[in-house]
């Protein structure tokens, strides 16, 4: 199978796009159904997407690094939580300052935070000590 042979950066993009799509879909569903406002829905979206992200990155993106999941999970959660804090603060600011729709702003914020998450995942969260 050709997929496992992709460089880790491309594997990160594939898993990250899947997790971002889940995050986006959860937020969109919660906001459009009027269950939650955008910032509150963003928290739920992140939590659901975290499961997708960790599972995919552990089992595929960084599998060659041979780190135990018990070591990677808390580090990746800390990294993801930091990324989410940046995400939520940026999203709140964008929602306050921009006339653009909440979903467009969320997409932009998700992409911007993903770059930093990749670098720190490779260098710290999934690194075997």
Coordinates of N, CA, C and O in Angstrom, one line a residue:
X1 N 0.8 -1.2 0.0 CA 0.0 0.0 0.0 C 0.9 1.2 0.0 O 1.8 1.3 0.8
X2 N 0.6 2.2 -0.8 CA 1.4 3.4 -1.0 C 1.2 4.4 0.2 O 2.1 5.2 0.5
X3 N 0.1 4.4 0.8 CA -0.1 5.4 1.9 C 0.9 5.4 3.0 O 1.4 6.5 3.4
X4 N 1.2 4.3 3.6 CA 2.2 4.3 4.7 C 3.6 4.9 4.3 O 4.3 5.3 5.1
X5 N 3.9 4.9 3.0 CA 5.2 5.4 2.6 C 5.2 6.9 2.4 O 6.3 7.5 2.1
X6 N 4.1 7.6 2.6 CA 4.1 9.1 2.6 C 5.0 9.7 3.6 O 5.1 9.1 4.7
X7 N 5.7 10.8 3.4 CA 6.4 11.5 4.4 C 5.5 11.9 5.6 O 4.3 12.1 5.4
X8 N 6.1 12.0 6.8 CA 5.3 12.3 7.9 C 4.5 13.6 7.8 O 3.4 13.7 8.3
X9 N 5.1 14.6 7.1 CA 4.4 15.9 7.0 C 3.1 15.7 6.2 O 2.1 16.3 6.5
X10 N 3.1 14.8 5.1 CA 1.9 14.6 4.3 C 0.9 13.7 5.1 O -0.3 14.0 5.0
X11 N 1.4 12.8 5.9 CA 0.5 12.0 6.8 C -0.1 12.9 7.8 O -1.3 12.8 8.1
X12 N 0.6 13.9 8.3 CA 0.1 14.8 9.3 C -1.0 15.6 8.6 O -2.1 15.9 9.2
X13 N -0.8 16.0 7.4 CA -1.8 16.8 6.7 C -3.1 16.0 6.5 O -4.2 16.5 6.7
X14 N -3.0 14.8 6.1 CA -4.1 13.9 5.9 C -4.9 13.7 7.1 O -6.2 14.0 7.2
X15 N -4.3 13.4 8.2 CA -5.0 13.2 9.5 C -5.5 14.5 10.0 O -6.6 14.6 10.5
X16 N -4.7 15.6 9.9 CA -5.1 16.9 10.3 C -6.3 17.4 9.6 O -7.2 18.0 10.2
X17 N -6.3 17.2 8.3 CA -7.5 17.6 7.5 C -8.8 16.8 8.0 O -9.8 17.4 8.1
X18 N -8.6 15.5 8.3 CA -9.7 14.7 8.8 C -10.2 15.3 10.1 O -11.4 15.5 10.3
X19 N -9.3 15.5 11.0 CA -9.6 16.1 12.3 C -10.2 17.5 12.2 O -11.2 17.8 12.9
X20 N -9.7 18.3 11.3 CA -10.2 19.6 11.1 C -11.6 19.6 10.5 O -12.5 20.4 10.9
X21 N -11.8 18.6 9.6 CA -13.2 18.5 9.1 C -14.2 18.0 10.1 O -15.3 18.5 10.2
X22 N -13.8 17.1 11.0 CA -14.6 16.7 12.1 C -14.9 17.9 13.0 O -16.0 18.2 13.4
X23 N -13.8 18.7 13.4 CA -14.0 19.9 14.2 C -15.0 20.9 13.6 O -15.9 21.3 14.2
X24 N -14.7 21.1 12.3 CA -15.6 22.1 11.6 C -17.0 21.6 11.6 O -18.0 22.4 11.8
X25 N -17.2 20.3 11.2 CA -18.6 19.8 11.1 C -19.3 19.8 12.4 O -20.5 20.1 12.5
X26 N -18.7 19.5 13.5 CA -19.3 19.6 14.8 C -19.7 21.0 15.2 O -20.8 21.3 15.6
X27 N -18.8 22.0 15.0 CA -19.1 23.4 15.2 C -20.3 23.8 14.4 O -21.2 24.4 14.9
X28 N -20.2 23.5 13.1 CA -21.3 23.9 12.2 C -22.6 23.3 12.6 O -23.6 24.1 12.6
X29 N -22.6 22.1 12.9 CA -23.9 21.4 13.3 C -24.5 22.1 14.6 O -25.7 22.3 14.7
X30 N -23.6 22.3 15.5 CA -24.1 22.9 16.8 C -24.6 24.3 16.7 O -25.6 24.7 17.3
X31 N -23.9 25.1 15.8 CA -24.3 26.5 15.6 C -25.5 26.6 14.8 O -26.5 27.3 15.1
X32 N -25.5 25.8 13.7 CA -26.7 25.9 12.8 C -28.0 25.4 13.4 O -29.1 25.8 13.1
X33 N -27.8 24.4 14.3 CA -29.0 23.9 15.0 C -29.4 24.8 16.2 O -30.4 24.5 16.8
X34 N -28.6 25.8 16.4 CA -28.8 26.8 17.5 C -28.7 26.2 18.9 O -29.3 26.7 19.8
X35 N -28.0 25.1 19.0 CA -27.7 24.5 20.3 C -26.7 25.3 21.1 O -26.8 25.4 22.3
X36 N -25.7 25.8 20.4 CA -24.6 26.6 21.0 C -24.1 27.7 20.2 O -24.2 27.6 18.9
X37 N -23.6 28.8 20.8 CA -23.0 29.8 20.0 C -21.6 29.4 19.5 O -21.1 28.4 20.0
X38 N -21.0 30.1 18.5 CA -19.8 29.6 17.9 C -18.6 29.3 18.9 O -18.0 28.2 18.7
X39 N -18.3 30.1 19.8 CA -17.2 29.9 20.7 C -17.4 28.6 21.6 O -16.5 27.9 21.8
X40 N -18.6 28.4 22.1 CA -18.9 27.2 22.9 C -18.9 26.0 22.0 O -18.4 25.0 22.4
X41 N -19.4 26.1 20.8 CA -19.4 24.9 19.9 C -18.0 24.6 19.5 O -17.7 23.4 19.3
X42 N -17.1 25.6 19.5 CA -15.7 25.3 19.1 C -15.0 24.4 20.2 O -14.2 23.6 19.8
X43 N -15.4 24.5 21.4 CA -14.8 23.7 22.5 C -15.2 22.2 22.2 O -14.4 21.3 22.3
X44 N -16.5 22.0 22.0 CA -17.0 20.6 21.7 C -16.3 20.1 20.5 O -15.9 18.9 20.4
X45 N -16.2 20.9 19.4 CA -15.6 20.5 18.2 C -14.1 20.1 18.4 O -13.7 19.1 17.8
X46 N -13.4 20.8 19.2 CA -12.0 20.5 19.5 C -11.9 19.1 20.2 O -11.1 18.3 19.9
X47 N -12.8 18.9 21.2 CA -12.7 17.7 22.0 C -13.0 16.5 21.1 O -12.3 15.5 21.2
X48 N -14.0 16.6 20.2 CA -14.3 15.4 19.3 C -13.1 15.2 18.3 O -12.7 14.1 18.1
X49 N -12.6 16.3 17.8 CA -11.5 16.2 16.8 C -10.2 15.7 17.5 O -9.4 15.1 16.8
X50 N -10.0 16.0 18.8 CA -8.8 15.5 19.4 C -8.7 14.0 19.3 O -7.6 13.4 19.1
X51 N -9.8 13.3 19.5 CA -9.8 11.8 19.5 C -9.4 11.4 18.1 O -8.5 10.5 17.9
X52 N -9.9 12.0 17.1 CA -9.5 11.6 15.7 C -8.1 11.9 15.4 O -7.3 11.1 14.9
X53 N -7.6 13.1 15.9 CA -6.3 13.5 15.7 C -5.3 12.6 16.4 O -4.3 12.2 15.7
X54 N -5.4 12.4 17.7 CA -4.5 11.6 18.4 C -4.4 10.2 17.8 O -3.3 9.6 17.6
X55 N -5.6 9.6 17.6 CA -5.6 8.2 17.0 C -4.9 8.1 15.7 O -4.0 7.2 15.5
X56 N -5.1 9.0 14.8 CA -4.5 9.0 13.5 C -3.0 9.3 13.5 O -2.2 8.6 12.9
X57 N -2.6 10.3 14.3 CA -1.2 10.6 14.4 C -0.4 9.5 15.1 O 0.7 9.2 14.7
X58 N -1.0 8.9 16.2 CA -0.3 7.9 16.9 C -0.1 6.6 16.0 O 0.9 6.0 16.0
X59 N -1.2 6.2 15.3 CA -1.2 5.0 14.6 C -0.6 5.1 13.2 O -0.2 4.1 12.6
X60 N -0.5 6.3 12.7 CA 0.0 6.4 11.3 C 1.1 7.5 11.1 O 2.2 7.2 10.7
X61 N 0.8 8.7 11.5 CA 1.7 9.8 11.2 C 3.1 9.6 11.9 O 4.1 9.7 11.2
X62 N 3.0 9.3 13.2 CA 4.3 9.2 13.9 C 4.5 7.8 14.4 O 5.3 7.6 15.4
X63 N 3.9 6.8 13.8 CA 4.1 5.4 14.2 C 5.5 5.0 14.2 O 6.0 4.2 15.1
X64 N 6.3 5.4 13.3 CA 7.7 5.0 13.2 C 8.6 5.5 14.3 O 9.7 5.0 14.5
X65 N 8.1 6.5 15.1 CA 8.8 7.0 16.2 C 8.7 6.1 17.4 O 9.5 6.3 18.4
X66 N 7.9 5.1 17.4 CA 7.8 4.0 18.4 C 7.7 4.5 19.8 O 8.3 4.0 20.7
X67 N 6.9 5.5 20.0 CA 6.7 6.0 21.3 C 5.4 5.3 21.9 O 4.5 5.0 21.2
X68 N 5.5 5.1 23.2 CA 4.3 4.4 23.9 C 3.1 5.4 23.9 O 3.4 6.6 24.2
X69 N 1.9 4.9 23.7 CA 0.8 5.8 23.7 C 0.6 6.5 25.1 O 0.2 7.7 25.2
X70 N 1.0 5.8 26.1 CA 0.9 6.4 27.5 C 1.8 7.6 27.6 O 1.5 8.5 28.4
X71 N 2.9 7.7 26.9 CA 3.8 8.8 26.9 C 3.3 9.9 25.9 O 3.4 11.1 26.2
X72 N 2.8 9.5 24.8 CA 2.4 10.4 23.7 C 1.1 11.1 24.1 O 1.0 12.3 23.8
X73 N 0.2 10.4 24.7 CA -1.2 11.0 24.9 C -1.1 12.3 25.8 O -1.7 13.3 25.3
X74 N -0.5 12.3 26.9 CA -0.5 13.5 27.7 C 0.2 14.6 27.1 O -0.2 15.8 27.2
X75 N 1.3 14.3 26.4 CA 2.1 15.4 25.7 C 1.3 15.9 24.5 O 1.2 17.2 24.3
X76 N 0.6 15.1 23.7 CA -0.2 15.5 22.6 C -1.4 16.3 23.1 O -1.8 17.3 22.5
X77 N -2.0 15.8 24.2 CA -3.1 16.6 24.8 C -2.7 18.0 25.2 O -3.4 19.0 24.9
X78 N -1.5 18.1 25.9 CA -1.0 19.4 26.3 C -0.8 20.3 25.1 O -1.2 21.5 25.1
X79 N -0.2 19.7 24.1 CA 0.1 20.5 22.8 C -1.2 20.9 22.2 O -1.4 22.0 21.7
X80 N -2.2 19.9 22.1 CA -3.4 20.2 21.5 C -4.2 21.3 22.3 O -4.8 22.2 21.7
X81 N -4.1 21.2 23.6 CA -4.8 22.2 24.4 C -4.2 23.6 24.2 O -4.9 24.6 24.2
X82 N -2.9 23.6 24.1 CA -2.2 24.9 23.8 C -2.6 25.4 22.5 O -3.0 26.6 22.3
X83 N -2.6 24.6 21.5 CA -3.1 24.9 20.1 C -4.6 25.4 20.2 O -4.9 26.4 19.5
X84 N -5.4 24.7 21.0 CA -6.8 25.1 21.1 C -6.9 26.5 21.7 O -7.8 27.3 21.4
X85 N -6.1 26.7 22.8 CA -6.1 28.1 23.4 C -5.8 29.2 22.4 O -6.5 30.2 22.4
X86 N -4.8 28.9 21.6 CA -4.5 29.9 20.5 C -5.7 30.0 19.6 O -6.1 31.1 19.1
X87 N -6.2 28.8 19.2 CA -7.4 28.8 18.3 C -8.5 29.6 18.8 O -9.1 30.4 18.2
X88 N -8.9 29.3 20.1 CA -10.1 30.0 20.7 C -9.9 31.5 20.8 O -10.8 32.2 20.5
X89 N -8.7 31.9 21.3 CA -8.4 33.3 21.4 C -8.4 34.0 20.0 O -9.0 35.1 19.9
X90 N -7.8 33.4 19.0 CA -7.8 33.9 17.7 C -9.2 34.0 17.1 O -9.6 35.0 16.5
X91 N -9.9 32.9 17.3 CA -11.3 32.8 16.8 C -12.2 33.9 17.5 O -13.0 34.6 16.8
X92 N -12.0 34.1 18.8 CA -12.8 35.1 19.5 C -12.5 36.5 19.0 O -13.4 37.3 18.7
X93 N -11.2 36.8 18.8 CA -10.8 38.0 18.2 C -11.3 38.2 16.8 O -11.9 39.3 16.5
X94 N -11.2 37.2 16.0 CA -11.7 37.3 14.6 C -13.2 37.5 14.6 O -13.7 38.3 13.8
X95 N -13.9 36.8 15.4 CA -15.4 37.0 15.5 C -15.8 38.4 15.9 O -16.8 38.9 15.4
X96 N -15.0 38.9 16.8 CA -15.3 40.3 17.3 C -14.9 41.4 16.3 O -15.6 42.4 16.1
X97 N -13.8 41.2 15.5 CA -13.3 42.2 14.7 C -13.7 42.1 13.2 O -13.6 43.1 12.5
X98 N -14.0 40.9 12.8 CA -14.3 40.7 11.4 C -15.8 40.6 11.0 O -16.5 40.0 11.8
X99 N -16.1 41.1 9.9 CA -17.5 41.0 9.4 C -17.8 39.6 8.7 O -18.9 39.3 8.4
X100 N -16.7 38.8 8.6 CA -16.8 37.5 7.9 C -17.7 36.6 8.7 O -17.8 36.7 9.9
X101 N -18.2 35.6 8.0 CA -19.0 34.5 8.7 C -18.2 33.7 9.6 O -17.0 33.5 9.4
X102 N -18.8 33.2 10.7 CA -18.1 32.4 11.7 C -17.4 31.2 11.1 O -16.3 30.8 11.5
X103 N -18.0 30.5 10.1 CA -17.4 29.3 9.5 C -16.2 29.6 8.7 O -15.2 28.8 8.7
X104 N -16.2 30.7 8.0 CA -15.0 31.1 7.2 C -13.8 31.4 8.2 O -12.7 31.0 8.0
X105 N -14.1 32.2 9.3 CA -13.1 32.5 10.2 C -12.6 31.2 10.9 O -11.4 31.1 11.2
X106 N -13.4 30.3 11.2 CA -13.0 29.1 11.9 C -12.1 28.3 11.0 O -11.0 27.8 11.4
X107 N -12.4 28.2 9.7 CA -11.5 27.5 8.7 C -10.1 28.1 8.7 O -9.1 27.4 8.7
X108 N -10.1 29.5 8.7 CA -8.8 30.1 8.6 C -8.0 29.9 9.9 O -6.8 29.6 9.8
X109 N -8.6 29.9 11.0 CA -7.9 29.7 12.3 C -7.4 28.3 12.4 O -6.3 28.0 12.8
X110 N -8.2 27.3 12.0 CA -7.8 25.9 12.0 C -6.6 25.6 11.2 O -5.7 24.9 11.7
X111 N -6.5 26.2 10.0 CA -5.3 26.0 9.2 C -4.1 26.7 9.8 O -3.0 26.1 9.9
X112 N -4.2 27.9 10.3 CA -3.1 28.6 10.9 C -2.5 27.8 12.1 O -1.3 27.7 12.3
X113 N -3.3 27.3 13.0 CA -2.8 26.6 14.2 C -2.2 25.2 13.8 O -1.3 24.8 14.5
X114 N -2.7 24.6 12.7 CA -2.2 23.3 12.3 C -0.7 23.3 12.1 O 0.0 22.3 12.4
X115 N -0.1 24.3 11.5 CA 1.3 24.3 11.2 C 2.2 24.2 12.5 O 3.1 23.4 12.5
X116 N 1.9 25.0 13.4 CA 2.6 24.9 14.7 C 2.4 23.6 15.4 O 3.4 23.0 16.0
X117 N 1.2 23.0 15.3 CA 1.0 21.7 15.9 C 1.8 20.6 15.3 O 2.3 19.8 16.0
X118 N 2.0 20.7 14.0 CA 2.8 19.6 13.3 C 4.3 19.7 13.8 O 4.8 18.7 14.2
X119 N 4.8 20.9 13.9 CA 6.2 21.0 14.3 C 6.4 20.5 15.7 O 7.3 19.7 16.0
X120 N 5.6 20.9 16.6 CA 5.7 20.5 18.0 C 5.3 19.1 18.2 O 5.9 18.4 19.1
X121 N 4.4 18.5 17.4 CA 4.1 17.1 17.5 C 5.3 16.2 17.2 O 5.7 15.3 17.9
X122 N 6.0 16.6 16.1 CA 7.2 15.8 15.6 C 8.3 16.0 16.6 O 9.0 15.0 16.9
X123 N 8.5 17.1 17.1 CA 9.7 17.4 17.9 C 9.5 17.1 19.4 O 10.5 16.9 20.1
X124 N 8.3 17.0 19.8 CA 8.1 16.8 21.3 C 7.0 15.7 21.6 O 7.3 14.7 22.3
X125 N 5.8 15.9 21.1 CA 4.7 15.1 21.6 C 4.9 13.6 21.2 O 4.6 12.7 22.1
X126 N 5.3 13.3 20.0 CA 5.5 11.9 19.6 C 7.0 11.5 19.6 O 7.3 10.5 18.9
X127 N 7.8 12.2 20.2 CA 9.2 11.9 20.3 C 9.5 10.9 21.4 O 9.1 11.1 22.5
X128 N 10.2 9.8 21.1 CA 10.6 8.8 22.1 C 11.7 9.4 22.9 O 12.7 9.9 22.3
X129 N 11.6 9.4 24.2 CA 12.7 10.0 25.0 C 13.7 9.0 25.4 O 13.6 8.0 25.9

